[in-house]
Amino acid sequence: MKKLAQCCVRAIDSMTLWSGRFCSLLLVPIIAMVSYEAFSRYFFNKPTTWAMELSTLVFGVYMIWSMAPSILNKGQVAMDAFYNKWSLRTRAMVDSVTFVLVLIFCLTVFYESAYYAVESWQMKEHSRSLLQEPLYHWRVILSLGALMFLLQALSSFLKNLWLAVTGEDLL
């Protein structure tokens, strides 16, 4: 049982590490697009029709794909005044119990994003701007990020549950 749990956790964690590295690279084009837009708007009085829309779409991908690495690196908010005083096993127990709330949130985000991705793909949705950019592939990318978020939450739960039950780390 331990080997299976370790295999699943390692696979999910490695996918999350890869997605986190890729996600961090998205900041470069976002900064470039926003800088280009600001430069062309304020120095040449020639605003672009594409930079702000595209940077917003890429930023949405950045935000949703950065949720899984945030869980892996324990970047979420905790009640540190209490939490840091507890033993590792007590923290794991509390995290295992509160996983129900995390699961509800993750499932909701995944369900809604997948629903809109399918709907958008079926109608071949395009933006309403002058650019008329297709949006359905962006929505699919967002739903995959939500799935990665759900998987990483499950990985974190497995690690916490193992520690809470056995008193030893899973990995």
PDB file of N, CA, C and O in Angstrom, residues 35 106 146 152 159:
ATOM      1  N   SER A  35       4.676  45.649 -21.220  1.00  0.00           N
ATOM      2  CA  SER A  35       5.666  46.707 -21.457  1.00  0.00           C
ATOM      3  C   SER A  35       5.543  47.264 -22.871  1.00  0.00           C
ATOM      4  O   SER A  35       5.583  48.492 -23.071  1.00  0.00           O
ATOM      5  N   CYS A 106     -11.656  22.524  -5.044  1.00  0.00           N
ATOM      6  CA  CYS A 106     -10.967  22.014  -6.237  1.00  0.00           C
ATOM      7  C   CYS A 106     -11.946  21.406  -7.234  1.00  0.00           C
ATOM      8  O   CYS A 106     -11.839  21.645  -8.444  1.00  0.00           O
ATOM      9  N   ALA A 146      -6.816  23.385 -13.620  1.00  0.00           N
ATOM     10  CA  ALA A 146      -7.688  23.072 -12.485  1.00  0.00           C
ATOM     11  C   ALA A 146      -7.583  21.593 -12.117  1.00  0.00           C
ATOM     12  O   ALA A 146      -7.599  21.236 -10.935  1.00  0.00           O
ATOM     13  N   GLN A 152      -2.876  17.725  -7.259  1.00  0.00           N
ATOM     14  CA  GLN A 152      -1.886  18.089  -6.246  1.00  0.00           C
ATOM     15  C   GLN A 152      -2.515  18.150  -4.864  1.00  0.00           C
ATOM     16  O   GLN A 152      -1.877  17.798  -3.872  1.00  0.00           O
ATOM     17  N   LYS A 159      -0.184  12.464   1.557  1.00  0.00           N
ATOM     18  CA  LYS A 159       0.987  12.652   2.427  1.00  0.00           C
ATOM     19  C   LYS A 159       0.551  12.956   3.857  1.00  0.00           C
ATOM     20  O   LYS A 159       1.102  12.396   4.820  1.00  0.00           O
TER      21      LYS A 159
END
